[in-house]
Short mmCIF file of C-alpha atoms in Angstrom, two decimals:
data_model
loop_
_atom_site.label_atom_id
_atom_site.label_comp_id
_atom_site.label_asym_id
_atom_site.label_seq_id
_atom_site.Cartn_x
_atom_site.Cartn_y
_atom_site.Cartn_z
CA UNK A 1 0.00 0.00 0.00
CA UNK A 2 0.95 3.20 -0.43
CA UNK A 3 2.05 5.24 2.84
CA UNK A 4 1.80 8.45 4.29
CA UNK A 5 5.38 9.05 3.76
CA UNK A 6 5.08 8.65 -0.69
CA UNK A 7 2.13 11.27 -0.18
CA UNK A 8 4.12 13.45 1.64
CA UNK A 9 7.06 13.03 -0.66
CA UNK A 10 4.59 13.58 -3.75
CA UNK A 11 3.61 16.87 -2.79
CA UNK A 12 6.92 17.99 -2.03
CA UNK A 13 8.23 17.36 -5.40
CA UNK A 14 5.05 18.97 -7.31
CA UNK A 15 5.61 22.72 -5.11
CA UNK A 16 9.43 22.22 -5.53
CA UNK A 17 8.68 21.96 -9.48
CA UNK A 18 6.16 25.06 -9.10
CA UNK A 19 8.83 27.15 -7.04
CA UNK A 20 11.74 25.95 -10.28
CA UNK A 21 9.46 26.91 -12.76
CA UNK A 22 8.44 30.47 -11.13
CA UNK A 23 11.87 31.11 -10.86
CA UNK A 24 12.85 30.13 -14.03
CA UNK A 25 9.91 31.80 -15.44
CA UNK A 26 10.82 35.04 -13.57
CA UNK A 27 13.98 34.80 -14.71
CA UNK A 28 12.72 34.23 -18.51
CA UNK A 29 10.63 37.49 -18.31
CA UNK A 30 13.33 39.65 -16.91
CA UNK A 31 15.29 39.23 -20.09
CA UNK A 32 14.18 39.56 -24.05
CA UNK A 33 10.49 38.45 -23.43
CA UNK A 34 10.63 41.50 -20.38
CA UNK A 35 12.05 44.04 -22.61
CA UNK A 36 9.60 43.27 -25.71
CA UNK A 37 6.10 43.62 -23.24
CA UNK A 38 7.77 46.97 -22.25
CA UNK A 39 8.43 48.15 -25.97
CA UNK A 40 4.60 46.86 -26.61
CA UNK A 41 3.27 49.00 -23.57
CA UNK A 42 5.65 52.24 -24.81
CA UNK A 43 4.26 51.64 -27.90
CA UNK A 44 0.76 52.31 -26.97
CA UNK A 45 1.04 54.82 -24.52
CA UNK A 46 2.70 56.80 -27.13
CA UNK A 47 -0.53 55.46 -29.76
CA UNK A 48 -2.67 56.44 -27.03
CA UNK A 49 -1.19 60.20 -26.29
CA UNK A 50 -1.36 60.82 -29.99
CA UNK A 51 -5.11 59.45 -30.41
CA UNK A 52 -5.83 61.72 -27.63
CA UNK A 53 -4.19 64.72 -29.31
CA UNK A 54 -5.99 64.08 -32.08
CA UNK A 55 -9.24 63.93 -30.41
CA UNK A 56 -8.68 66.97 -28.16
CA UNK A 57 -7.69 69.06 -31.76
CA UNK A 58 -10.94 67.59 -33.94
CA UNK A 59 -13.23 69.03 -30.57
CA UNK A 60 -11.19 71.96 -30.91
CA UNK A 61 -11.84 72.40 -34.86
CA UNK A 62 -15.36 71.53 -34.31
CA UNK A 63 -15.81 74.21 -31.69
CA UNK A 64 -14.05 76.59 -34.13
CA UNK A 65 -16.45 75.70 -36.95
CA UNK A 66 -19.84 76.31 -34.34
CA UNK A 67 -17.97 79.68 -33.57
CA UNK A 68 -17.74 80.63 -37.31
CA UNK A 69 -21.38 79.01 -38.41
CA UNK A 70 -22.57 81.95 -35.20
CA UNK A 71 -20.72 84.90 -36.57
CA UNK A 72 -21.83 83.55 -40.22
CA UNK A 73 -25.22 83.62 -39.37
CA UNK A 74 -25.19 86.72 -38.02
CA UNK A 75 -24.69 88.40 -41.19
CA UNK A 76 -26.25 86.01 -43.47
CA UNK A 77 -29.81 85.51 -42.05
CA UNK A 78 -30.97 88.97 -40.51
CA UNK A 79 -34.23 89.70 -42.81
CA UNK A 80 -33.86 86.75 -45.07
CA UNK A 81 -37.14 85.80 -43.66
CA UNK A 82 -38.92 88.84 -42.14
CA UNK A 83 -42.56 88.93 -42.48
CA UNK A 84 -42.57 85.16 -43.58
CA UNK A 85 -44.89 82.88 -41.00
CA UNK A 86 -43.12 80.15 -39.84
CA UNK A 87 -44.71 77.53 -37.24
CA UNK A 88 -42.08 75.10 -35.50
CA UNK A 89 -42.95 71.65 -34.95
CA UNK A 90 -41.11 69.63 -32.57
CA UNK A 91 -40.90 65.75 -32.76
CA UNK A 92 -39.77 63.92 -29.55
CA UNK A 93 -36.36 62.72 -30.82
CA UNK A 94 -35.60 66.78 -32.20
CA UNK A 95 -36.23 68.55 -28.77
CA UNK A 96 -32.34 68.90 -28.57
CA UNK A 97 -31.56 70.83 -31.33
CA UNK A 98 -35.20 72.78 -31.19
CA UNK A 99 -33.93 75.88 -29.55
CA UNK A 100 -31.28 76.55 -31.93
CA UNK A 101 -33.25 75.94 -34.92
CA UNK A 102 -35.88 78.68 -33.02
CA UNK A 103 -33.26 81.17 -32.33
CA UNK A 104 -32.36 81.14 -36.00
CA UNK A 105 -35.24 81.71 -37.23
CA UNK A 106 -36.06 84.63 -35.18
CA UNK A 107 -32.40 86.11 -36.09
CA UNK A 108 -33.65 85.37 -39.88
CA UNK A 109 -36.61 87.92 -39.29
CA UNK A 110 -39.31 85.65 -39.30
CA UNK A 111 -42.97 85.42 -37.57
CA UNK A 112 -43.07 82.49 -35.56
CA UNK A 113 -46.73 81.71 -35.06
CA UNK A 114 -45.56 79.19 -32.40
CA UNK A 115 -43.65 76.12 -31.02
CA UNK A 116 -46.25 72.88 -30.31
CA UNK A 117 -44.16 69.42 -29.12
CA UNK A 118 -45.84 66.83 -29.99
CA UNK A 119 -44.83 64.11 -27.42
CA UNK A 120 -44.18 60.57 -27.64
CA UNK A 121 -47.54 59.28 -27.20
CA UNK A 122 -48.66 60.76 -30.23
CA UNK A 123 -46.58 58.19 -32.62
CA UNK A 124 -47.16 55.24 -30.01
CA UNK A 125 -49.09 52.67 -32.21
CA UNK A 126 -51.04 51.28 -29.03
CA UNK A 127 -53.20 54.79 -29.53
CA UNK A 128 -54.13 54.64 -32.81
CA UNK A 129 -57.87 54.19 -31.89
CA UNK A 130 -57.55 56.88 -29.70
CA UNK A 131 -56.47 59.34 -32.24
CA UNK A 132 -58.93 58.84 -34.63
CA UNK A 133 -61.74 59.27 -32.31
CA UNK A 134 -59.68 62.41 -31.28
CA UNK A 135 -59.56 63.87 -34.45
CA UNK A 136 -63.49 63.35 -34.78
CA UNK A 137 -64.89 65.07 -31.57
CA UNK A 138 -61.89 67.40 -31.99
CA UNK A 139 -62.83 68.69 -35.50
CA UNK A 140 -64.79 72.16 -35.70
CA UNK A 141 -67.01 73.75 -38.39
CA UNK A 142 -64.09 75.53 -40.06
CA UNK A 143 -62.10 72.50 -39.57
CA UNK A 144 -64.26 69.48 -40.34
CA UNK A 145 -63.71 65.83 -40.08
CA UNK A 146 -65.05 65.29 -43.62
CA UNK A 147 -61.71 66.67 -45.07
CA UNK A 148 -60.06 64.26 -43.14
CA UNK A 149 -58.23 61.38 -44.47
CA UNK A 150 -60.31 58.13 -43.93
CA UNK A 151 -57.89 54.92 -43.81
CA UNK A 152 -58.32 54.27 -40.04
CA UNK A 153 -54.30 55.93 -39.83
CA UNK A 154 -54.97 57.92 -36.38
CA UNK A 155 -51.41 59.76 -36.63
CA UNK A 156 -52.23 60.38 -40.65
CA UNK A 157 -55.89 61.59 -39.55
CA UNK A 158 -54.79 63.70 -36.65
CA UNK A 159 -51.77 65.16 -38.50
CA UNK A 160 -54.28 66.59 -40.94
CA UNK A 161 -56.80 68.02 -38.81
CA UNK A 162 -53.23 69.70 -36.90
CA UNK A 163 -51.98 70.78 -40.08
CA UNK A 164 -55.16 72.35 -41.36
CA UNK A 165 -55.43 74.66 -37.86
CA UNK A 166 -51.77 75.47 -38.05
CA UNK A 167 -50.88 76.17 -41.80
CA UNK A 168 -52.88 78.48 -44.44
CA UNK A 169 -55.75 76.47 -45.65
CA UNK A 170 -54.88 74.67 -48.82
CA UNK A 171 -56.44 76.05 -52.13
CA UNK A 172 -60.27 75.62 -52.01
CA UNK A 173 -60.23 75.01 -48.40
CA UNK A 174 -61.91 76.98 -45.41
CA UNK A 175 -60.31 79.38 -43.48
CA UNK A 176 -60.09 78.11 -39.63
CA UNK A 177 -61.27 80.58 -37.07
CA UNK A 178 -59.04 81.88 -34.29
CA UNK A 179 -61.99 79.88 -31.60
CA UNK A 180 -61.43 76.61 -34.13
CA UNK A 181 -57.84 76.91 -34.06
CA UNK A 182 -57.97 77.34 -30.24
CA UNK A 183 -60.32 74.39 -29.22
CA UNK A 184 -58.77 71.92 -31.72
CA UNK A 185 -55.57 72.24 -30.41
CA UNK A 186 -57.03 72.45 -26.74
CA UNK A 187 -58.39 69.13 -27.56
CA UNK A 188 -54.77 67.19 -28.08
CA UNK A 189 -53.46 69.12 -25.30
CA UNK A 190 -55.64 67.95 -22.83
CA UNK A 191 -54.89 64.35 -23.98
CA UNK A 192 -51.32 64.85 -23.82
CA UNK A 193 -50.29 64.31 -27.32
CA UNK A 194 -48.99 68.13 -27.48
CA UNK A 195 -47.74 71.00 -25.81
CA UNK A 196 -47.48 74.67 -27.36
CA UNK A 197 -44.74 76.47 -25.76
CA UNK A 198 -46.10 79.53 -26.84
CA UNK A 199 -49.54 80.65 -27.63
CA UNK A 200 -50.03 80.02 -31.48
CA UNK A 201 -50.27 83.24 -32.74
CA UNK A 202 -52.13 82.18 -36.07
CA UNK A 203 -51.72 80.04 -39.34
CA UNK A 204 -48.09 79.72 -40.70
CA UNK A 205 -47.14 79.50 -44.30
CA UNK A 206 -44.39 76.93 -43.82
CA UNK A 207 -43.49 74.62 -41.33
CA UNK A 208 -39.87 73.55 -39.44
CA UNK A 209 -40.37 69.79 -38.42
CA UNK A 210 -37.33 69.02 -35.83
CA UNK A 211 -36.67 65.62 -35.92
CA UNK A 212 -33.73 63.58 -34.42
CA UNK A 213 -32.44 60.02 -34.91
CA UNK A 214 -34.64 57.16 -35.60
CA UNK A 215 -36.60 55.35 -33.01
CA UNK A 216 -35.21 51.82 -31.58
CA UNK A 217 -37.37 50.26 -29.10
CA UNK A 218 -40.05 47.19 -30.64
CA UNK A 219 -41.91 49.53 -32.09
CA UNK A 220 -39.51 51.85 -33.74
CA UNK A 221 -40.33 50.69 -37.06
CA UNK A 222 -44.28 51.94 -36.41
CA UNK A 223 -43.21 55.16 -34.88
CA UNK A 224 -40.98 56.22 -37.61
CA UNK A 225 -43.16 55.82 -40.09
CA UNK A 226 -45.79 57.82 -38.01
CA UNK A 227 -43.41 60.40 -38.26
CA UNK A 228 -43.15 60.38 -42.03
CA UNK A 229 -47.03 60.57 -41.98
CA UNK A 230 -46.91 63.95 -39.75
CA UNK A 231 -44.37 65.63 -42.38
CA UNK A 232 -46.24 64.11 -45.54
CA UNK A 233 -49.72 65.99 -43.80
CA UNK A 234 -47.91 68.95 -43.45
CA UNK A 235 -46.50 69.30 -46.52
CA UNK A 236 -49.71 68.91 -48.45
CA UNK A 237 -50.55 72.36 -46.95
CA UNK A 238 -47.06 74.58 -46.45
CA UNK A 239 -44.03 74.88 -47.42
CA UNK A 240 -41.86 72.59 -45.01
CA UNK A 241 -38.01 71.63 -43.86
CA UNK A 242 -37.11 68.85 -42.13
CA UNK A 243 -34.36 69.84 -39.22
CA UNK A 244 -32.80 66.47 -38.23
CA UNK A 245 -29.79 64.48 -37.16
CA UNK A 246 -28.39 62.25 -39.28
CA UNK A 247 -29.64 60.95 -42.27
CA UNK A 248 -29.61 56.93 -41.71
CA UNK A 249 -31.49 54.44 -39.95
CA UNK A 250 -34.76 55.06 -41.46
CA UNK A 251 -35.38 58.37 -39.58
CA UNK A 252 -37.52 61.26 -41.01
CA UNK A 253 -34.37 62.76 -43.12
CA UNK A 254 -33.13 59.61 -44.58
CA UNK A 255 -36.83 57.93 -45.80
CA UNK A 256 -37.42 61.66 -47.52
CA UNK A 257 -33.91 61.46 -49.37
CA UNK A 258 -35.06 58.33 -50.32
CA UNK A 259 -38.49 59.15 -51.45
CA UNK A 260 -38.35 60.41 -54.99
CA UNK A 261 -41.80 62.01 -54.46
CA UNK A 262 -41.15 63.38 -50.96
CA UNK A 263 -37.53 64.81 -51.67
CA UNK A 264 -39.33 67.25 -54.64
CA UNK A 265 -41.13 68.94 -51.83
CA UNK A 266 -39.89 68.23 -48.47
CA UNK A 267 -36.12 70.11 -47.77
CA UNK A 268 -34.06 67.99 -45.55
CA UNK A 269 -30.49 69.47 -43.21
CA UNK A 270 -29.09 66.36 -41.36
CA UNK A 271 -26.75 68.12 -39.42
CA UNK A 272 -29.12 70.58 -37.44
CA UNK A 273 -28.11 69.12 -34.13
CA UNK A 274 -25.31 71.97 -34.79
CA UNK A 275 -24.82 75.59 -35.16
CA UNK A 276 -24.29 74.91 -39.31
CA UNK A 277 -27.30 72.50 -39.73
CA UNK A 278 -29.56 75.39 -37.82
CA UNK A 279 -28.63 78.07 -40.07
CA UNK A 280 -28.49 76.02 -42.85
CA UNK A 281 -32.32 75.18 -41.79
CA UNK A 282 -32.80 78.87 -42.32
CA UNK A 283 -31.68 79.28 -45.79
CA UNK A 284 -33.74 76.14 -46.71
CA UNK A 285 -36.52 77.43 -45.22
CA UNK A 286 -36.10 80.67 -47.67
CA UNK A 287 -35.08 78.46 -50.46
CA UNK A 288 -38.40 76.75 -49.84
CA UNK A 289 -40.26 80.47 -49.98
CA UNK A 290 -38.72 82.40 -52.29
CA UNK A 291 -38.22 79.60 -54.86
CA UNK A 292 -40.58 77.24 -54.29
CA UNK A 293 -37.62 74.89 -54.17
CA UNK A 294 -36.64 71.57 -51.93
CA UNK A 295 -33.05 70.86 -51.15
CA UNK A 296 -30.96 68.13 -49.47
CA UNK A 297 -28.47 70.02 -46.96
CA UNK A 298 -25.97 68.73 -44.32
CA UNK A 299 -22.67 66.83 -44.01
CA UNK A 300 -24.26 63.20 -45.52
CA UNK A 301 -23.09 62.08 -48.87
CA UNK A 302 -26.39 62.82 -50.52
CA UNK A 303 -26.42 66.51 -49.42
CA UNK A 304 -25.13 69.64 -50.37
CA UNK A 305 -23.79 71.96 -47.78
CA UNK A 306 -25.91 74.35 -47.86
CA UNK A 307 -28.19 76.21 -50.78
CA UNK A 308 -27.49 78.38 -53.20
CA UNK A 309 -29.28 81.58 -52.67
CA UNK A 310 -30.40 84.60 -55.19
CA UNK A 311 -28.02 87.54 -54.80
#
């Protein structure tokens, strides 16, 4: 039988081998293998200071640019739009960027009728239902639900009845009283699918959508396409630009570029999420006015810069 004394003897020679080969192994790494792991991490410290430098100078560029695109727009826009009617329109993914786009249009001259947010729960497919029978007990006498689209789309519906208390009535259609304009948009309000910043002052004659990146929760597919129906409803009335961020994804920007129908109408900036993309919006905007003209703007391959503007 094996003994005590062989299990005892065992174990000492497996830790003596450990304790050889640490030492040996030590001894292996303190010499060429040692030296090369301490080139490697030289190597990419100095990769890592350089990446960093180059980082730190592209913010620095960037915040250069913004400071340019300010004092640009300062004596580009004032009175390219003054006495034009503009209404802003706020998706949930553009609130970011909003303010700028706003401040740019008021330094371009123009009448902003209003800001209205329209909030999440206005694209959420689960209240479709709910919209449509919105848009019926919402609808007025100078806004009726007989011009309404009738596909059982409650976004599509809504969006219409919206767009014909905000905008100018299209040709042949009624003019919407100030007490119509008021209790339609009381209506949505009070169901929390919008909120007006401001009073609205009145119909607009175009419209700013600000829109952000695309959706991605399980229903993202549904809401961005609800989206697309809110700027499709407003463009059948007004002249309208799309001020968003990015153009991929299947967001509002990239599914107009993509749209040979929608792109002849609809003006797109994917870049408005900065100080060039807002005034760029801007100039769009009086692209859209003065020439009756869509354009493709922003820093995406399918874009121009910005538009080319009568002297």
């Amino acid at each position: 039988m094996i003994n005590f004394r062989y299990h005892v003897v065992s174990l000492t020679a497996v830790f003596l081998a450990l304790a050889i080969g640490l030492v040996v192994g030590t001894a292996a790494l303190n010499g060429p293998v040692a030296d090369s792991l301490k080139e490697n991490v030289n190597a990419l410290r100095k990769d890592n200071q350089q990446m960093r430098q180059s980082v730190n100078s592209l913010q620095k560029e960037l915040e250069l640019e913004e400071d340019f695109a300010a004092e640009m727009a300062q004596v580009v826009l004032p009175g390219k739009l003054t006495g034009k009617r503009v209404l802003v329109l706020s998706m949930p993914t553009g609130r970011d960027q909003t303010e700028g786009v706003l401040e740019m249009l008021k330094l371009a001259g123009a009448d902003v009728t209003g800001r209205v947010d329209l909030q999440d729960k206005y694209v959420d497919p689960d209240n479709n239902t709910n919209l449509l029978e919105l848009a019926v007990t919402a609808a007025r006498p100078t806004a009726p639900a007989s011009a309404l689209p009738g596909n059982g789309n409650g976004v599509e519906t809504s969006s219409a009845l919206l767009a014909s208390v905000l905008l100018d009535p299209a040709q042949g259609a009624t003019t919407v009283t100030e007490a119509d304009r008021r209790a339609v948009l009381a209506a949505y309000s009070n169901a929390g699918y919008l909120t007006a910043e401001n009073k609205v002052t009145g119909p607009a004659e175009a419209v700013v959508v600000v829109n952000g990146q695309p959706y991605v929760d399980k229903d993202s597919a549904t809401k961005d396409e609800s989206v697309v129906k809110v700027a499709e409803q407003f463009d059948r009335t007004g002249a309208i630009v799309v001020a968003g961020n990015g153009a991929a994804g299947g967001n509002l920007v990239a599914v107009v570029r993509a749209d040979p129908v929608l792109a002849q109408t609809i003006s797109t900036v994917d870049n408005a999420n900065t100080v060039q993309g807002q005034l760029v919006t801007s100039l769009a905007l009086v692209q859209q006015l003065t020439e009756k003209k869509a354009g493709q703007y922003g820093v995406a391959d399918n874009a121009s810069l910005l538009p080319r503007l009568p002297q």
